[in-house]
Short mmCIF file of C-alpha atoms and ligand atoms in Angstrom, two decimals:
data_model
loop_
_atom_site.label_atom_id
_atom_site.label_comp_id
_atom_site.label_asym_id
_atom_site.label_seq_id
_atom_site.Cartn_x
_atom_site.Cartn_y
_atom_site.Cartn_z
CA UNK A 7 33.44 2.40 1.05
CA UNK A 8 30.87 2.76 -1.71
CA UNK A 9 32.50 -0.34 -3.20
CA UNK A 10 31.13 -2.12 -0.17
CA UNK A 11 27.64 -0.85 -0.94
CA UNK A 12 27.89 -2.21 -4.48
CA UNK A 13 28.99 -5.56 -3.06
CA UNK A 14 25.94 -5.57 -0.78
CA UNK A 15 23.67 -4.85 -3.72
CA UNK A 16 25.21 -7.73 -5.69
CA UNK A 17 24.78 -10.02 -2.71
CA UNK A 18 21.14 -8.98 -2.32
CA UNK A 19 20.47 -9.62 -6.01
CA UNK A 20 22.11 -13.04 -5.79
CA UNK A 21 20.66 -14.27 -2.50
CA UNK A 22 17.46 -12.20 -2.10
CA UNK A 23 18.40 -11.81 1.52
CA UNK A 24 20.72 -9.79 3.72
CA UNK A 25 21.34 -9.74 7.45
CA UNK A 26 19.84 -6.94 9.55
CA UNK A 27 23.25 -5.27 9.76
CA UNK A 28 23.70 -5.53 6.02
CA UNK A 29 20.30 -4.02 5.28
CA UNK A 30 21.16 -1.20 7.60
CA UNK A 31 24.54 -0.62 5.97
CA UNK A 32 22.88 -0.66 2.56
CA UNK A 33 20.61 2.15 3.76
CA UNK A 34 23.21 4.14 5.71
CA UNK A 35 25.83 4.05 2.95
CA UNK A 36 23.55 4.84 0.07
CA UNK A 37 24.75 7.18 -2.68
CA UNK A 38 23.10 8.34 -5.90
CA UNK A 39 25.35 5.89 -7.77
CA UNK A 40 24.28 3.00 -5.54
CA UNK A 41 20.62 3.98 -6.00
CA UNK A 42 21.02 3.99 -9.78
CA UNK A 43 22.65 0.56 -9.76
CA UNK A 44 20.04 -0.85 -7.38
CA UNK A 45 17.26 0.59 -9.55
CA UNK A 46 18.73 -0.98 -12.67
CA UNK A 47 18.85 -4.44 -11.11
CA UNK A 48 15.35 -4.01 -9.67
CA UNK A 49 13.87 -2.99 -13.03
CA UNK A 50 15.58 -5.94 -14.72
CA UNK A 51 14.01 -8.33 -12.19
CA UNK A 52 10.58 -6.76 -12.52
CA UNK A 53 10.95 -6.92 -16.30
CA UNK A 54 11.69 -10.64 -16.15
CA UNK A 55 8.51 -11.42 -14.23
CA UNK A 56 6.03 -8.79 -15.42
CA UNK A 57 7.54 -7.23 -18.56
CA UNK A 58 6.65 -3.57 -18.90
CA UNK A 59 3.09 -4.05 -17.62
CA UNK A 60 1.76 -1.68 -15.01
CA UNK A 61 -1.32 -2.99 -13.23
CA UNK A 62 -4.08 -0.64 -12.22
CA UNK A 63 -6.35 -0.97 -9.19
CA UNK A 64 -9.47 1.08 -8.78
CA UNK A 65 -9.35 2.57 -5.31
CA UNK A 66 -12.71 3.19 -3.66
CA UNK A 67 -12.45 5.11 -0.39
CA UNK A 68 -15.56 3.79 1.27
CA UNK A 69 -15.48 5.66 4.59
CA UNK A 70 -13.36 8.14 6.52
CA UNK A 71 -15.05 7.28 9.79
CA UNK A 72 -12.58 5.52 12.06
CA UNK A 73 -12.58 4.24 15.62
CA UNK A 74 -8.79 4.32 15.75
CA UNK A 75 -6.56 7.20 16.67
CA UNK A 76 -3.29 6.56 14.82
CA UNK A 77 -1.10 9.57 15.53
CA UNK A 78 -0.09 10.12 11.90
CA UNK A 79 -3.45 9.76 10.20
CA UNK A 80 -5.74 12.60 9.14
CA UNK A 81 -8.92 10.55 9.59
CA UNK A 82 -8.04 9.59 13.18
CA UNK A 83 -10.96 9.68 15.57
CA UNK A 84 -9.72 12.74 17.48
CA UNK A 85 -9.58 14.96 14.40
CA UNK A 86 -12.62 17.19 14.77
CA UNK A 87 -11.77 19.08 11.57
CA UNK A 88 -12.40 16.02 9.45
CA UNK A 89 -15.67 16.14 7.52
CA UNK A 90 -16.93 12.56 7.84
CA UNK A 91 -18.68 10.47 5.21
CA UNK A 92 -19.37 6.91 4.25
CA UNK A 93 -20.52 5.43 0.95
CA UNK A 94 -23.60 3.25 0.75
CA UNK A 95 -23.34 -0.23 -0.79
CA UNK A 96 -25.21 1.12 -3.81
CA UNK A 97 -22.70 3.97 -4.21
CA UNK A 98 -19.81 1.51 -3.96
CA UNK A 99 -21.38 -0.71 -6.64
CA UNK A 100 -21.80 2.34 -8.82
CA UNK A 101 -18.05 3.07 -8.49
CA UNK A 102 -17.34 -0.52 -9.54
CA UNK A 103 -19.61 -0.17 -12.58
CA UNK A 104 -17.88 2.99 -13.66
CA UNK A 105 -14.50 1.41 -13.06
CA UNK A 106 -15.34 -1.79 -14.89
CA UNK A 107 -16.45 0.14 -17.96
CA UNK A 108 -13.06 1.88 -17.92
CA UNK A 109 -11.22 -1.45 -17.82
CA UNK A 110 -10.48 -1.84 -14.12
CA UNK A 111 -10.40 -5.50 -13.06
CA UNK A 112 -9.43 -4.98 -9.43
CA UNK A 113 -11.42 -2.94 -6.96
CA UNK A 114 -9.85 -1.92 -3.68
CA UNK A 115 -12.23 -0.95 -0.94
CA UNK A 116 -10.32 1.07 1.60
CA UNK A 117 -11.49 2.94 4.64
CA UNK A 118 -11.26 3.73 8.29
CA UNK A 119 -12.41 1.19 10.87
CA UNK A 120 -16.07 2.11 10.61
CA UNK A 121 -18.49 -0.12 12.56
CA UNK A 122 -21.18 0.50 9.94
CA UNK A 123 -19.32 -1.96 7.69
CA UNK A 124 -20.35 -5.11 9.53
CA UNK A 125 -19.50 -8.57 8.26
CA UNK A 126 -23.12 -8.97 7.12
CA UNK A 127 -23.06 -5.79 5.07
CA UNK A 128 -19.64 -6.47 3.58
CA UNK A 129 -20.39 -10.11 2.74
CA UNK A 130 -23.57 -9.08 0.97
CA UNK A 131 -21.69 -6.36 -0.91
CA UNK A 132 -18.84 -8.72 -1.85
CA UNK A 133 -21.31 -11.25 -3.21
CA UNK A 134 -23.04 -8.59 -5.28
CA UNK A 135 -19.75 -7.29 -6.69
CA UNK A 136 -18.55 -10.80 -7.49
CA UNK A 137 -21.87 -11.71 -9.13
CA UNK A 138 -21.90 -8.61 -11.31
CA UNK A 139 -18.16 -8.66 -12.10
CA UNK A 140 -16.99 -12.28 -11.99
CA UNK A 141 -13.82 -11.33 -13.87
CA UNK A 142 -12.66 -8.94 -11.15
CA UNK A 143 -10.55 -9.28 -8.03
CA UNK A 144 -11.70 -7.55 -4.88
CA UNK A 145 -9.18 -6.22 -2.41
CA UNK A 146 -10.12 -5.05 1.06
CA UNK A 147 -8.17 -2.54 3.13
CA UNK A 148 -10.35 -2.02 6.17
CA UNK A 149 -7.91 -2.41 9.02
CA UNK A 150 -7.85 -4.86 11.89
CA UNK A 151 -10.74 -7.29 12.24
CA UNK A 152 -11.30 -10.58 14.05
CA UNK A 153 -10.19 -13.93 12.68
CA UNK A 154 -13.84 -14.82 12.22
CA UNK A 155 -14.51 -11.66 10.28
CA UNK A 156 -11.57 -12.23 7.92
CA UNK A 157 -12.84 -15.80 7.45
CA UNK A 158 -16.33 -14.67 6.50
CA UNK A 159 -15.12 -11.97 4.13
CA UNK A 160 -12.85 -14.45 2.39
CA UNK A 161 -15.71 -16.92 2.02
CA UNK A 162 -17.87 -14.15 0.57
CA UNK A 163 -15.35 -13.60 -2.20
CA UNK A 164 -12.63 -11.19 -1.07
CA UNK A 165 -9.41 -12.10 -2.91
CA UNK A 166 -6.82 -9.81 -1.40
CA UNK A 167 -6.25 -7.76 1.75
CA UNK A 168 -3.97 -4.81 2.32
CA UNK A 169 -2.90 -4.18 5.88
CA UNK A 170 0.34 -2.33 6.29
CA UNK A 171 2.35 -3.56 9.24
CA UNK A 172 3.38 0.14 9.61
CA UNK A 173 6.65 -0.75 11.36
CA UNK A 174 8.22 -4.09 12.28
CA UNK A 175 9.56 -2.67 15.55
CA UNK A 176 7.11 -3.00 18.45
CA UNK A 177 8.48 0.03 20.35
CA UNK A 178 8.30 2.20 17.24
CA UNK A 179 4.79 0.91 16.60
CA UNK A 180 3.81 2.05 20.08
CA UNK A 181 5.14 5.54 19.28
CA UNK A 182 2.92 5.85 16.22
CA UNK A 183 -0.25 4.40 17.70
CA UNK A 184 -2.48 4.84 20.75
CA UNK A 185 -2.27 2.38 23.65
CA UNK A 186 -5.45 0.70 22.46
CA UNK A 187 -3.59 -0.71 19.46
CA UNK A 188 -0.82 -3.28 19.50
CA UNK A 189 1.87 -4.55 17.22
CA UNK A 190 0.94 -8.08 18.28
CA UNK A 191 -2.60 -7.70 17.02
CA UNK A 192 -1.41 -6.22 13.73
CA UNK A 193 0.82 -9.27 13.26
CA UNK A 194 -2.00 -11.60 14.26
CA UNK A 195 -4.15 -10.04 11.55
CA UNK A 196 -1.46 -10.48 8.90
CA UNK A 197 -0.89 -14.11 9.85
CA UNK A 198 -4.65 -14.79 9.78
CA UNK A 199 -5.03 -13.23 6.36
CA UNK A 200 -2.25 -15.34 4.96
CA UNK A 201 -3.57 -18.55 6.51
CA UNK A 202 -7.01 -17.83 5.04
CA UNK A 203 -5.62 -17.75 1.52
CA UNK A 204 -5.86 -14.05 0.78
CA UNK A 205 -3.19 -12.46 -1.37
CA UNK A 206 -1.78 -10.28 1.38
CA UNK A 207 -0.13 -6.87 1.33
CA UNK A 208 1.88 -5.41 4.18
CA UNK A 209 3.86 -2.19 4.12
CA UNK A 210 5.04 0.90 5.93
CA UNK A 211 5.54 4.64 5.70
CA UNK A 212 8.98 5.95 4.81
CA UNK A 213 10.22 8.67 7.12
CA UNK A 214 7.57 8.26 9.79
CA UNK A 215 8.40 10.13 13.01
CA UNK A 216 11.44 8.70 14.91
CA UNK A 217 12.05 6.10 12.22
CA UNK A 218 15.70 5.05 11.94
CA UNK A 219 17.54 2.92 9.41
CA UNK A 220 17.62 0.22 12.10
CA UNK A 221 13.81 0.23 12.01
CA UNK A 222 13.82 0.11 8.22
CA UNK A 223 16.25 -2.82 8.28
CA UNK A 224 13.73 -4.66 10.46
CA UNK A 225 10.95 -3.79 8.02
CA UNK A 226 12.98 -5.27 5.18
CA UNK A 227 13.74 -8.41 7.18
CA UNK A 228 10.06 -8.75 8.01
CA UNK A 229 9.10 -8.40 4.34
CA UNK A 230 11.75 -10.94 3.38
CA UNK A 231 10.44 -13.50 5.87
CA UNK A 232 6.71 -12.85 5.72
CA UNK A 233 6.74 -13.12 1.91
CA UNK A 234 3.77 -10.89 1.20
CA UNK A 235 2.17 -10.89 -2.25
CA UNK A 236 2.00 -7.09 -2.21
CA UNK A 237 3.77 -4.34 -0.35
CA UNK A 238 2.58 -0.75 -0.01
CA UNK A 239 5.19 1.81 0.87
CA UNK A 240 5.01 5.56 0.56
CA UNK A 241 6.49 8.60 2.24
CA UNK A 242 4.98 9.76 5.50
CA UNK A 243 3.36 13.15 4.88
CA UNK A 244 2.30 15.23 7.89
CA UNK A 245 -1.35 16.12 8.32
CA UNK A 246 -1.79 19.43 10.07
CA UNK A 247 -4.60 18.30 12.39
CA UNK A 248 -2.68 15.38 13.90
CA UNK A 249 -0.07 15.20 16.67
CA UNK A 250 2.56 14.75 13.93
CA UNK A 251 1.46 17.82 12.01
CA UNK A 252 4.82 19.53 12.58
CA UNK A 253 7.02 16.60 11.56
CA UNK A 254 8.90 16.40 8.27
CA UNK A 255 7.79 14.29 5.32
CA UNK A 256 9.64 11.22 4.06
CA UNK A 257 11.66 11.60 0.88
CA UNK A 258 11.21 10.46 -2.68
CA UNK A 259 14.82 9.36 -2.77
CA UNK A 260 14.62 6.96 0.19
CA UNK A 261 11.20 5.63 -0.89
CA UNK A 262 12.52 4.75 -4.36
CA UNK A 263 15.64 3.17 -2.88
CA UNK A 264 13.45 0.98 -0.66
CA UNK A 265 11.18 0.06 -3.57
CA UNK A 266 14.24 -1.22 -5.44
CA UNK A 267 15.44 -3.23 -2.44
CA UNK A 268 12.00 -4.82 -1.97
CA UNK A 269 11.86 -5.72 -5.67
CA UNK A 270 15.20 -7.51 -5.35
CA UNK A 271 14.06 -9.39 -2.24
CA UNK A 272 10.87 -10.60 -3.96
CA UNK A 273 11.04 -10.23 -7.76
CA UNK A 274 7.39 -11.31 -8.15
CA UNK A 275 5.92 -8.92 -5.58
CA UNK A 276 3.15 -6.50 -6.56
CA UNK A 277 4.55 -3.13 -5.61
CA UNK A 278 2.46 0.01 -5.94
CA UNK A 279 3.86 3.38 -6.75
CA UNK A 280 1.61 5.14 -4.25
CA UNK A 281 -0.43 8.31 -4.24
CA UNK A 282 1.74 9.57 -1.39
CA UNK A 283 4.78 9.27 -3.66
CA UNK A 284 2.89 11.18 -6.35
CA UNK A 285 2.06 13.81 -3.75
CA UNK A 286 5.61 14.72 -2.66
CA UNK A 287 6.89 14.94 -6.24
CA UNK A 288 5.04 15.81 -9.46
CA UNK A 289 6.65 12.81 -11.15
CA UNK A 290 6.76 10.64 -8.04
CA UNK A 291 4.65 7.88 -9.47
CA UNK A 292 6.78 7.55 -12.59
CA UNK A 293 9.92 7.55 -10.46
CA UNK A 294 8.46 4.76 -8.34
CA UNK A 295 7.82 2.65 -11.43
CA UNK A 296 11.35 3.35 -12.66
CA UNK A 297 12.68 2.17 -9.28
CA UNK A 298 10.89 -1.18 -9.56
CA UNK A 299 7.20 -0.68 -8.72
CA UNK A 300 4.55 -2.17 -11.03
CA UNK A 301 1.13 -1.11 -9.72
CA UNK A 302 -0.77 2.18 -9.59
CA UNK A 303 -4.05 2.75 -7.83
CA UNK A 304 -6.12 5.51 -9.38
CA UNK A 305 -9.07 6.83 -7.45
CA UNK A 306 -12.58 5.63 -8.31
CA UNK A 307 -14.28 7.30 -5.34
CA UNK A 308 -17.06 9.77 -6.13
CA UNK A 309 -15.47 13.19 -6.62
CA UNK A 310 -17.67 14.61 -3.86
CA UNK A 311 -15.82 12.59 -1.20
CA UNK A 312 -12.25 12.52 -2.54
CA UNK A 313 -11.16 15.62 -0.68
CA UNK A 314 -12.63 14.29 2.53
CA UNK A 315 -10.49 11.15 2.51
CA UNK A 316 -7.46 13.06 3.65
CA UNK A 317 -4.89 10.88 5.38
CA UNK A 318 -2.28 13.59 4.76
CA UNK A 319 -2.29 17.11 3.28
CA UNK A 320 -2.08 18.02 -0.44
CA UNK A 321 -3.07 14.56 -1.71
CA UNK A 322 -2.33 14.22 -5.45
CA UNK A 323 -5.16 13.85 -7.94
CA UNK A 324 -4.95 12.98 -11.62
CA UNK A 325 -8.21 14.43 -12.76
CA UNK A 326 -11.65 15.37 -11.60
CA UNK A 327 -13.21 12.10 -12.71
CA UNK A 328 -12.18 8.46 -12.92
CA UNK A 329 -11.96 8.32 -16.71
CA UNK A 330 -9.67 11.33 -16.70
CA UNK A 331 -7.57 9.73 -13.96
CA UNK A 332 -7.11 6.60 -16.00
CA UNK A 333 -6.39 8.36 -19.28
CA UNK A 334 -3.83 10.64 -17.63
CA UNK A 335 -2.07 7.71 -15.97
CA UNK A 336 -1.99 5.65 -19.15
CA UNK A 337 -0.40 8.55 -20.94
CA UNK A 338 2.15 9.20 -18.21
CA UNK A 339 3.16 5.55 -18.06
CA UNK A 340 3.43 5.35 -21.86
CA UNK A 341 5.74 8.36 -21.76
CA UNK A 342 8.26 6.37 -19.69
CA UNK A 343 7.86 3.19 -21.75
CA UNK A 344 5.31 1.31 -19.68
CA UNK A 345 1.95 -0.11 -20.58
CA UNK A 346 -1.06 0.16 -18.32
CA UNK A 347 -2.85 -3.16 -18.62
CA UNK A 348 -6.35 -4.14 -17.61
CA UNK A 349 -5.56 -7.72 -16.52
CA UNK A 350 -6.56 -8.70 -12.99
CA UNK A 351 -2.86 -8.78 -12.25
CA UNK A 352 -2.58 -11.55 -9.70
CA UNK A 353 0.79 -12.20 -8.15
CA UNK A 354 3.08 -14.38 -10.27
CA UNK A 355 4.66 -16.68 -7.76
CA UNK A 356 7.89 -18.24 -8.88
CA UNK A 357 8.60 -21.93 -8.73
N1 SAH B 404 -7.74 1.77 8.06
C1 SAH B 404 -7.05 0.97 7.10
C2 SAH B 404 -6.60 1.77 5.92
C3 SAH B 404 -5.64 2.79 6.34
S1 SAH B 404 -5.18 4.05 5.26
C4 SAH B 404 -5.88 0.27 7.78
O1 SAH B 404 -5.66 0.47 8.96
O2 SAH B 404 -5.21 -0.51 7.13
C5 SAH B 404 -3.86 3.28 4.39
C6 SAH B 404 -2.46 3.65 4.81
O3 SAH B 404 -2.24 5.04 4.69
C7 SAH B 404 -2.08 3.37 6.24
O4 SAH B 404 -1.78 2.03 6.41
C8 SAH B 404 -0.86 4.29 6.45
O5 SAH B 404 0.37 3.59 6.27
C9 SAH B 404 -1.03 5.35 5.36
N2 SAH B 404 -1.10 6.70 5.97
C10 SAH B 404 -1.89 7.13 6.96
N3 SAH B 404 -1.57 8.39 7.30
C11 SAH B 404 -0.55 8.78 6.51
C12 SAH B 404 0.25 9.95 6.40
N4 SAH B 404 0.05 11.00 7.19
N5 SAH B 404 1.23 9.98 5.45
C13 SAH B 404 1.43 8.93 4.64
N6 SAH B 404 0.74 7.79 4.71
C14 SAH B 404 -0.24 7.69 5.64
#
């Protein structure tokens, strides 16, 4: 029986594709031995494309004000306990300056869907960042916007966009989100972003409420077919002031297993070992890298707001300031044989 799992892993490595049933079997029949084998093949693939480089992205959490009410998220509109903030363009630029001096060459602006961040404001900010730091890539992670808005932001200089698809199953999507949001619109956004020439990241939470291996198989099939440049996955972690506050968190084990599978589907993909992974296990981020990830995203937000950007409880931190964060990460990666590099780290598409 576990022989079958090994055969599936070999087939995945050879063809970069499995059927839905096969993906599901690969998940259902997983064993520690299968995970070790999968991880080995994934690391070998990552090594071939990216060597032992780990790319860093400076994460700037620009606002925790959000019009949406996603049932899992700590900054959802209905959460009255959340202490709201937003950064000014000047504060964001200051984060970039600090980050640039530390060697960051990608800035990721992430936040809730906050109407303050109009196209006008963001385009102006993007142009200022690009003018001051022409050697840097700018990634946006600001949720669902109109086609026109994505167009304008791209023209103003945004290089990449992260928008997790959250789940490839429409019924499961409806369970995790309010009626005002739709799986169709999420997919529309992802298609738009790709058509506009962004490097695009999708992704999902591992162990979100009611998630089954059939759902995960669909996620993997979606990732296989959509061919994203980046993919963000991390364990779901309950936030006490949300409807899912009493649910159980996703596991390190399954997250790492999925990271390895995704690496084998797309050897060139940029795959972060997420903060959420670092939160459920003290060595989660290292374990993610050892399973096939190749990106980490230390926090560049002002320390005064870091605690307020709470998507889930007990968020991991690497140090009280950005420099400390970076130094700590560099050291931790070196300890497992990896080198944190300051290159922009664009996706290396294969011929
Ligand atoms: N508003 C932006 C950014 C969202 S926050 C957007 O919609 O894309 C980034 C990601 O954090 C989300 O896509 C979600 O997958 C993840 N997240 C939110 N709540 C979480 C939780 N409780 N546990 C783990 N991850 C969570």
